[in-house]
Short mmCIF file of C-alpha atoms and ligand atoms in Angstrom, two decimals:
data_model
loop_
_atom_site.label_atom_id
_atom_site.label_comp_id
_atom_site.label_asym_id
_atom_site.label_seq_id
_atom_site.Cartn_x
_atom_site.Cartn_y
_atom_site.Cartn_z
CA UNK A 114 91.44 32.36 -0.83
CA UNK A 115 89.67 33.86 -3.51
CA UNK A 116 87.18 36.61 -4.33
CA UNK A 117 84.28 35.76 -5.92
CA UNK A 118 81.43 38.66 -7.72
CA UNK A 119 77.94 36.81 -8.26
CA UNK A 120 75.69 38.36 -10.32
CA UNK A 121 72.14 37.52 -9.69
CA UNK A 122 71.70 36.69 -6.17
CA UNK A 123 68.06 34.22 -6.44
CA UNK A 124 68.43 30.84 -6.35
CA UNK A 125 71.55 29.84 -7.81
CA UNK A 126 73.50 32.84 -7.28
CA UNK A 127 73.03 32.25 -3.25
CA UNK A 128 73.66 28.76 -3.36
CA UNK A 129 76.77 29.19 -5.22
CA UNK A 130 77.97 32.01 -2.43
CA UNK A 131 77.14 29.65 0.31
CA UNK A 132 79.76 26.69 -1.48
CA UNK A 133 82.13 29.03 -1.90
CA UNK A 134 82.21 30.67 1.48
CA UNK A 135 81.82 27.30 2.80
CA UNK A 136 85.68 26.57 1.68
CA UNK A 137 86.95 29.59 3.09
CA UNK A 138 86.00 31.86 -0.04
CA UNK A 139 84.78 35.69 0.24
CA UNK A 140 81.84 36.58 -2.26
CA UNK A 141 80.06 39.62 -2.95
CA UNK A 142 76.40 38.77 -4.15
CA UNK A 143 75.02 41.56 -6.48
CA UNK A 144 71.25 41.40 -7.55
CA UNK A 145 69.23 44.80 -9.27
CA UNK A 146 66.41 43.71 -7.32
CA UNK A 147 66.35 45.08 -3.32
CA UNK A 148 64.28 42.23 -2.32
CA UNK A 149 66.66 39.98 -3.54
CA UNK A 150 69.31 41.35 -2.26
CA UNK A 151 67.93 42.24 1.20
CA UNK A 152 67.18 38.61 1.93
CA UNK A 153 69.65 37.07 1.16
CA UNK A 154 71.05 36.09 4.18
CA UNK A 155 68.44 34.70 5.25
CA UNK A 156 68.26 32.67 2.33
CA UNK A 157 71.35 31.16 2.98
CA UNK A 158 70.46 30.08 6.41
CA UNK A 159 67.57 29.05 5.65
CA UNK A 160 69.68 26.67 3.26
CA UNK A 161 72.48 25.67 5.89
CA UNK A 162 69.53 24.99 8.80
CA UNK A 163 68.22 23.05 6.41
CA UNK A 164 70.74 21.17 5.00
CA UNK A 165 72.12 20.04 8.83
CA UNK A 166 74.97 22.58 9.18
CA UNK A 167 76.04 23.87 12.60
CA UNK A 168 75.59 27.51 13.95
CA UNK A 169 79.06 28.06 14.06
CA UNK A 170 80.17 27.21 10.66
CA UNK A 171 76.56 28.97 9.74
CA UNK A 172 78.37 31.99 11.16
CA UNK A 173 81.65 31.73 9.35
CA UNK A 174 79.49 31.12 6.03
CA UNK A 175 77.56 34.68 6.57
CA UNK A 176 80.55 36.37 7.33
CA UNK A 177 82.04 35.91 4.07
CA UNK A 178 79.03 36.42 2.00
CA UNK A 179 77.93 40.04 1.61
CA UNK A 180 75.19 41.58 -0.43
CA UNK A 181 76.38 44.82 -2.36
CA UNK A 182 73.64 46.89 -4.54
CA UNK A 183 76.21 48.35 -6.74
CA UNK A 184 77.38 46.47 -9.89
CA UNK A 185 81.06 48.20 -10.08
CA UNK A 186 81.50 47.95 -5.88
CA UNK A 187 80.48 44.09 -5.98
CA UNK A 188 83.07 42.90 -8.57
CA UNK A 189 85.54 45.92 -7.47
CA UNK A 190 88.90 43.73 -7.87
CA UNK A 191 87.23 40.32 -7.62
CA UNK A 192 89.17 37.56 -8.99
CA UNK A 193 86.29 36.06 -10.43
CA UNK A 194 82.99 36.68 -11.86
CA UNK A 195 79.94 34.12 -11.72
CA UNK A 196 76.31 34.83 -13.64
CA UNK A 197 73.34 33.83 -12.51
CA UNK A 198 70.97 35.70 -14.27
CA UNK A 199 67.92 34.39 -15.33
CA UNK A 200 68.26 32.17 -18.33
CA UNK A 201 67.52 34.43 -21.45
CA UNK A 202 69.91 34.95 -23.78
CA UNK A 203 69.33 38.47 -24.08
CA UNK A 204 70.02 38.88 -20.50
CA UNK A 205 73.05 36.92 -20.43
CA UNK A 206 74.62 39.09 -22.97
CA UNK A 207 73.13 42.26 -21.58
CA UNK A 208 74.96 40.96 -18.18
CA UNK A 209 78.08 39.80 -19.52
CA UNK A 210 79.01 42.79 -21.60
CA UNK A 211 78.08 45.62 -18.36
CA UNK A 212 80.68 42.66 -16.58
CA UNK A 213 83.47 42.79 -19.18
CA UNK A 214 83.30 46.99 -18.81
CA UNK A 215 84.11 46.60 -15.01
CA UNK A 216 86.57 43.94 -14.80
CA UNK A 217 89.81 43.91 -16.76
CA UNK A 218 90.51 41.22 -19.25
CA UNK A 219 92.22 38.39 -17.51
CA UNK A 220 89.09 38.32 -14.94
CA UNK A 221 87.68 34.82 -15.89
CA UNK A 222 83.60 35.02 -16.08
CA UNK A 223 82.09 31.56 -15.33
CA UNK A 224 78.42 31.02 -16.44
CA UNK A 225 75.75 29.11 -14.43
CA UNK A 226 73.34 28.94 -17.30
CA UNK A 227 71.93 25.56 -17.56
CA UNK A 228 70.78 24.77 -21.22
CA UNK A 229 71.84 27.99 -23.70
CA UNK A 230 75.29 27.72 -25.44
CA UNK A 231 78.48 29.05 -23.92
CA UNK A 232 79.61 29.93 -27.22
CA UNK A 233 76.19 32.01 -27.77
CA UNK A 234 76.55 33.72 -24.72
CA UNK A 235 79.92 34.48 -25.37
CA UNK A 236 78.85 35.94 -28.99
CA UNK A 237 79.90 39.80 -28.99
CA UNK A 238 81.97 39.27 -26.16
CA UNK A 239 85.49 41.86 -26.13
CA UNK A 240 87.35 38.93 -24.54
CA UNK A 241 85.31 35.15 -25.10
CA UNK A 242 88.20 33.31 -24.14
CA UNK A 243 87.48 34.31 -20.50
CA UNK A 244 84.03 32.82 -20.51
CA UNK A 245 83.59 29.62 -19.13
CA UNK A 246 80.29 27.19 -18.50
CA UNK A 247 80.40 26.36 -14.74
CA UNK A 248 77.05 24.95 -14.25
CA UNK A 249 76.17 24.19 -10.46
CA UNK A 250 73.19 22.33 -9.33
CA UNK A 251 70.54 23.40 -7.06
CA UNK A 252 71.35 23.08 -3.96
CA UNK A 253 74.36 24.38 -4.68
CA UNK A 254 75.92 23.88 -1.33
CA UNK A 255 74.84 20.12 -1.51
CA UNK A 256 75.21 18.84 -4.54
CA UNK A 257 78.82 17.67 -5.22
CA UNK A 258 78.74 17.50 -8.95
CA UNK A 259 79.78 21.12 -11.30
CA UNK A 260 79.60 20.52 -15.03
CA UNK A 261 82.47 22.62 -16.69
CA UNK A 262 82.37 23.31 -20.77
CA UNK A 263 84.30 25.57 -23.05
CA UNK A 264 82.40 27.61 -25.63
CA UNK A 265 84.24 27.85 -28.72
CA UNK A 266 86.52 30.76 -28.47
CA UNK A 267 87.41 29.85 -24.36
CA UNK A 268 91.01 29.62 -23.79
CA UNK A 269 91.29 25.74 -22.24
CA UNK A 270 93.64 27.98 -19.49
CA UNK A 271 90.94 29.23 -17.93
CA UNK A 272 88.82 25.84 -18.29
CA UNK A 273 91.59 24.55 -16.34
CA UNK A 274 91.54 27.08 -13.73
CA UNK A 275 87.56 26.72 -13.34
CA UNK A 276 87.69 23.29 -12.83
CA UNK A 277 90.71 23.35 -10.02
CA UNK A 278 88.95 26.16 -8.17
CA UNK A 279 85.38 23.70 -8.15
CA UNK A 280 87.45 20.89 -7.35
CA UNK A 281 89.24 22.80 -4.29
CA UNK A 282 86.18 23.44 -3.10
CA UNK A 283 85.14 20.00 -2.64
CA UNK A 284 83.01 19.57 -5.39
CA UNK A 285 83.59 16.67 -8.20
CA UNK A 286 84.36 18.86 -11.22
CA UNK A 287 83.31 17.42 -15.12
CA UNK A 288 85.17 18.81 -18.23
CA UNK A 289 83.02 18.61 -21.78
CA UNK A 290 85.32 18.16 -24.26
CA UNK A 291 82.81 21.14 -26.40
CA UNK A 292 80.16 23.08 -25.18
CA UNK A 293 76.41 21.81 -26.15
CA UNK A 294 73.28 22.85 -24.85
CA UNK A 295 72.27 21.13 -21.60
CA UNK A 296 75.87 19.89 -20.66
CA UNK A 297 75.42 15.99 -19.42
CA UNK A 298 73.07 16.48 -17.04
CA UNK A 299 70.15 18.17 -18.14
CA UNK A 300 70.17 16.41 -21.41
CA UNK A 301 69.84 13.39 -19.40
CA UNK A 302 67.09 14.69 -17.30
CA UNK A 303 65.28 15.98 -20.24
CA UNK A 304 64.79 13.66 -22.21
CA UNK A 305 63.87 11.65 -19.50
CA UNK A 306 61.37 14.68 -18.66
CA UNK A 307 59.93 14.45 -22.67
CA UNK A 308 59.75 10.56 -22.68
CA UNK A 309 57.20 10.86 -19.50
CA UNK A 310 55.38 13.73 -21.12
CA UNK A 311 55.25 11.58 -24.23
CA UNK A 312 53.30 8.89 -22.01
CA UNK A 313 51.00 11.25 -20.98
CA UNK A 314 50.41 12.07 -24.04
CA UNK A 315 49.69 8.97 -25.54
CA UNK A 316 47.25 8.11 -22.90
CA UNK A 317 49.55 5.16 -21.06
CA UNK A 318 49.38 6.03 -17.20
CA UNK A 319 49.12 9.21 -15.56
CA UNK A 320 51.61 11.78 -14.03
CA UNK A 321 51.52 9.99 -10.22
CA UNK A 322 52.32 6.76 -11.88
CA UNK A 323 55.32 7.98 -13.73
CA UNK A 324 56.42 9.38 -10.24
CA UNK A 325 55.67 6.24 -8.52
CA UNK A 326 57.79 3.82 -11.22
CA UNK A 327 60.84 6.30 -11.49
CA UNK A 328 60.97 6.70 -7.76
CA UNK A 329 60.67 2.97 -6.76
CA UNK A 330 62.81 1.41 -9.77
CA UNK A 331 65.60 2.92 -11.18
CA UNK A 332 65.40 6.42 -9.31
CA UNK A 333 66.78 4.16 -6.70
CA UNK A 334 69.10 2.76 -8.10
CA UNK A 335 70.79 6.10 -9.76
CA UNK A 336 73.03 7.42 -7.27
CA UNK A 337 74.67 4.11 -7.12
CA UNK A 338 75.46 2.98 -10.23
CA UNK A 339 75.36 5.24 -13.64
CA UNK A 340 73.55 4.47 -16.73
CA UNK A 341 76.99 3.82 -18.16
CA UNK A 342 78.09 1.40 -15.85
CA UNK A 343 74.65 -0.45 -16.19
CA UNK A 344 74.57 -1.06 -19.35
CA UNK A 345 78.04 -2.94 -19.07
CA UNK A 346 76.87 -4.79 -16.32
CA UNK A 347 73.77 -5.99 -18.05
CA UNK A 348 75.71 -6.72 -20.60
CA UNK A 349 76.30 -4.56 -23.96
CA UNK A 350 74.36 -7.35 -26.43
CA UNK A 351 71.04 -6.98 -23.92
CA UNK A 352 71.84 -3.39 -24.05
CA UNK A 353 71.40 -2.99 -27.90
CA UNK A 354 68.59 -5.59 -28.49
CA UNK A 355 66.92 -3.69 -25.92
CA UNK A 356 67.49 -0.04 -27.86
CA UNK A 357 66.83 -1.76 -30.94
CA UNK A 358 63.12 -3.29 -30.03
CA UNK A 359 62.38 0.71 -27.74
CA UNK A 360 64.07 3.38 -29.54
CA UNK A 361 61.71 3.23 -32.51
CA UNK A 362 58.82 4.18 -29.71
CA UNK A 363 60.69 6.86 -27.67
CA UNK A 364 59.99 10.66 -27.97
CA UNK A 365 61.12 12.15 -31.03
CA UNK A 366 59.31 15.39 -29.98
CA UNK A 367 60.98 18.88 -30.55
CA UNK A 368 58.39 21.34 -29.87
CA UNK A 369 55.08 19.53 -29.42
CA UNK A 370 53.94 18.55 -26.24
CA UNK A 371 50.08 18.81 -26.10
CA UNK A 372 49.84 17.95 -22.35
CA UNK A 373 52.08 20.25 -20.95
CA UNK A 374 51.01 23.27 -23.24
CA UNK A 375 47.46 22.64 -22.37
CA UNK A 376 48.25 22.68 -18.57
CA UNK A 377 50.33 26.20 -19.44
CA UNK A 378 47.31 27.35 -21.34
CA UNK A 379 44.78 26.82 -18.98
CA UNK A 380 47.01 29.29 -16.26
CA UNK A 381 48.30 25.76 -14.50
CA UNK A 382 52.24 26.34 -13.84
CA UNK A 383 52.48 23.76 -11.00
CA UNK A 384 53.36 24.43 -7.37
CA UNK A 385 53.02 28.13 -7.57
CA UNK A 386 49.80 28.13 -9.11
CA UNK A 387 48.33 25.38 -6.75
CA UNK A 388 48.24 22.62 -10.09
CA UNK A 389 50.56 21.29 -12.90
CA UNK A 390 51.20 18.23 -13.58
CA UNK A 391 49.83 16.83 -9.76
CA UNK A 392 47.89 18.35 -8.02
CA UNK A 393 49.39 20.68 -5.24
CA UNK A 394 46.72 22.49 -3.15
CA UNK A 395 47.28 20.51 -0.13
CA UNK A 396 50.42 20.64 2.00
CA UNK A 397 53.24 20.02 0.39
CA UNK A 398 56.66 18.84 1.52
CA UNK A 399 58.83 18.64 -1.44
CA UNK A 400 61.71 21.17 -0.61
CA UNK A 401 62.65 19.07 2.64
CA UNK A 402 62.08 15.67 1.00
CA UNK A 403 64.52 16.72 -1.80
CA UNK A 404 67.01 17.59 0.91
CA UNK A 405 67.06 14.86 2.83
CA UNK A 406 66.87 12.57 -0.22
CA UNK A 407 69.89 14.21 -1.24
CA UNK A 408 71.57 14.02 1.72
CA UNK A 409 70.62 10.16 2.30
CA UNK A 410 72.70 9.57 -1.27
CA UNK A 411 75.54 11.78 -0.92
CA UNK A 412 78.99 9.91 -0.35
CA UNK A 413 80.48 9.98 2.97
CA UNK A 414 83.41 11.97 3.79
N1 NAD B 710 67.06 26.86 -10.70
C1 NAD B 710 67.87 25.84 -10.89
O1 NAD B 710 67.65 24.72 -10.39
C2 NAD B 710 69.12 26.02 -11.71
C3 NAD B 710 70.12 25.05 -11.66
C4 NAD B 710 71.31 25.25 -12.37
C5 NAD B 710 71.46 26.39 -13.15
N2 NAD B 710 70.46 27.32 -13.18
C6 NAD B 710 70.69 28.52 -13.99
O2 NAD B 710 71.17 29.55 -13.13
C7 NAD B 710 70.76 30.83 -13.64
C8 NAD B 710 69.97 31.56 -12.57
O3 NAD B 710 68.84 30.79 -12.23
P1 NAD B 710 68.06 30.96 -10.85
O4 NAD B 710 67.23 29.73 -10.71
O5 NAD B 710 68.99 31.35 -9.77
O6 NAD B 710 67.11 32.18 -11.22
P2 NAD B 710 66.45 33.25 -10.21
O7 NAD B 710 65.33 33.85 -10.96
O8 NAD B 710 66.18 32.63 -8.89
O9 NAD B 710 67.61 34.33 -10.00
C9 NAD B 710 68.05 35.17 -11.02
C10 NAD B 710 68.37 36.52 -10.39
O10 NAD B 710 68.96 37.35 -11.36
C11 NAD B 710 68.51 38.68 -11.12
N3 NAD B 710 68.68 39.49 -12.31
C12 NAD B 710 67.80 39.70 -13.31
N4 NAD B 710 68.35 40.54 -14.22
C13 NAD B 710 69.57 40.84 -13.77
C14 NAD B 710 70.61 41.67 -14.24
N5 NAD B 710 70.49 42.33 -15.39
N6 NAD B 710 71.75 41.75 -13.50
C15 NAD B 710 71.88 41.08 -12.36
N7 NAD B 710 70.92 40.27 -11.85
C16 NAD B 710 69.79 40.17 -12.55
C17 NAD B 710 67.07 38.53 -10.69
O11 NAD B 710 66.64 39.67 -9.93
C18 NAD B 710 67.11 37.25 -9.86
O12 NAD B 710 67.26 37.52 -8.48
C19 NAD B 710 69.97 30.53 -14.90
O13 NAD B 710 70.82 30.59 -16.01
C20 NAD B 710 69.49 29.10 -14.68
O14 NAD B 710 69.18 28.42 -15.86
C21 NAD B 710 69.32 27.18 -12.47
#
């Protein structure tokens, strides 16, 4: 078994400790902020309750997971390191280089960041070929899927290693051929993400409805078959007619999006703030909807 130094300890960084410790693995979770750090626990039970996992293994989980305030203690002869800082670039390379003066050079450094580029982060790095993109998904303990990239200067050795770690663990491990902002997923899901803001936009429905379609049509149909696979089984000539006749319509949008910036203007940030997109001042259950949504598609092992 292996030990694993997270830095950042919010919501990725204790979702990642509780997969790890899950398989067996001992993590120290290290996070400047106390109240981070001094919760943590109870974040992760929170998380196991949630997701349906027994006291018992809830027990073994904690007991490998432990939340140390000092940067040099936490990755004290760890064998490897994972960030989960918050996604700046400044931060990442503010975190990465106080990392690289602790550990020694062989010490691979996997990255959770989701869209900035693996070879940017690694830019001014003593040793890039150490740093590898290992992006999880939140839940971390749930979701079964770990995108793995290369930035340009990673040696494919410790690519390799990343992704039979992730895959020990459980998890189905990707490989990118190159890094690019996003990996697969998120560049998926956003321009999904612009093509509904685009609607908005243009006046065609509002943000309920685009909920509402996704959720009943091909949100359903997702987990079951890819996008890939569908457009085989529809058939590759409907596939292009069909691009050929949309694409000319679809979001071209880089850095315009008059709806959302409005919203952000006016103070509205979404759930936090009580409205976004939706409205969200009544009760709310999205965090146990998305669980057991999750849990409803995940294969059976
Ligand atoms: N939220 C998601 O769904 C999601 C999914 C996949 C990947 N990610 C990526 O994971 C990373 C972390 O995201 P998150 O959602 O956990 O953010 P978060 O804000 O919940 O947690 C980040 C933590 O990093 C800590 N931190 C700030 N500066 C630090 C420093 N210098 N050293 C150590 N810790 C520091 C903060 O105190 C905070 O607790 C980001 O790169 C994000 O893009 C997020």
């Amino acid at each position: 078994m292996a030990l694993f130094g997270i830095v950042g300890a919010g919501l990725m960084g204790h979702g990642i400790a509780a997969a790890l410790a899950r398989a067996g693995h001992h993590t120290r979770l290290h996070d400047p902020d106390p109240a981070v750090l001094g919760d943590v626990h109870d974040r992760v039970e929170r998380a196991l309750e949630l997701s349906g996992t027994p006291e018992a293994a809830r027990m073994a989980v904690q007991d490998h997971i432990s939340a140390v305030p000092d940067l040099d203690a936490a990755l004290h002869q760890v064998d490897v390191v994972v960030e989960a800082v918050p996604e700046r670039m400044a931060v990442k390379h503010e975190v990465v280089a106080a990392v690289e003066a602790l550990v020694p050079p062989r010490t691979p450094i996997w990255s959770n960041t989701s869209v900035l580029s693996i070879t940017g982060i690694a830019d001014g790095m003593r040793h890039p070929e150490r740093l590898v993109g290992v992006h999880w998904w939140n839940p971390a303990h749930l979701i079964p899927l770990v995108e793995i990239a290369p930035g340009a200067a990673t040696d494919p050795a410790f690519v390799r290693s990343a992704h039979d770690l992730v895959t020990s663990l459980g998890k189905t491990a990707v490989r990118l051929h190159r890094d690019v902002p996003g990996f697969i997923g998120n560049r998926l899901q956003f321009a999904m993400v612009r093509e509904a803001l685009h609607l908005l936009d243009e006046g065609v429905c509002d943000a309920e409805t685009i909920d509402t379609v996704v959720r009943g049509s091909f949100g359903l149909r997702l987990a079951a078959v890819g996008p890939m696979e569908n457009a085989d089984h529809i058939g590759l000539d409907l596939t292009r007619s069909i691009l050929a006749n949309l694409a000319p319509h679809l979001s071209t949008a880089t850095d315009a999006f008059p709806t959302l910036d409005k919203l952000l203007t006016d103070g509205h940030r979404g759930r936090t703030t009580g409205r976004g997109l939706l409205d969200w001042t009544g009760p709310h259950d999205v965090t146990s909807r998305l669980i057991e949504g999750i849990r409803r598609n995940l294969p059976a092992r």
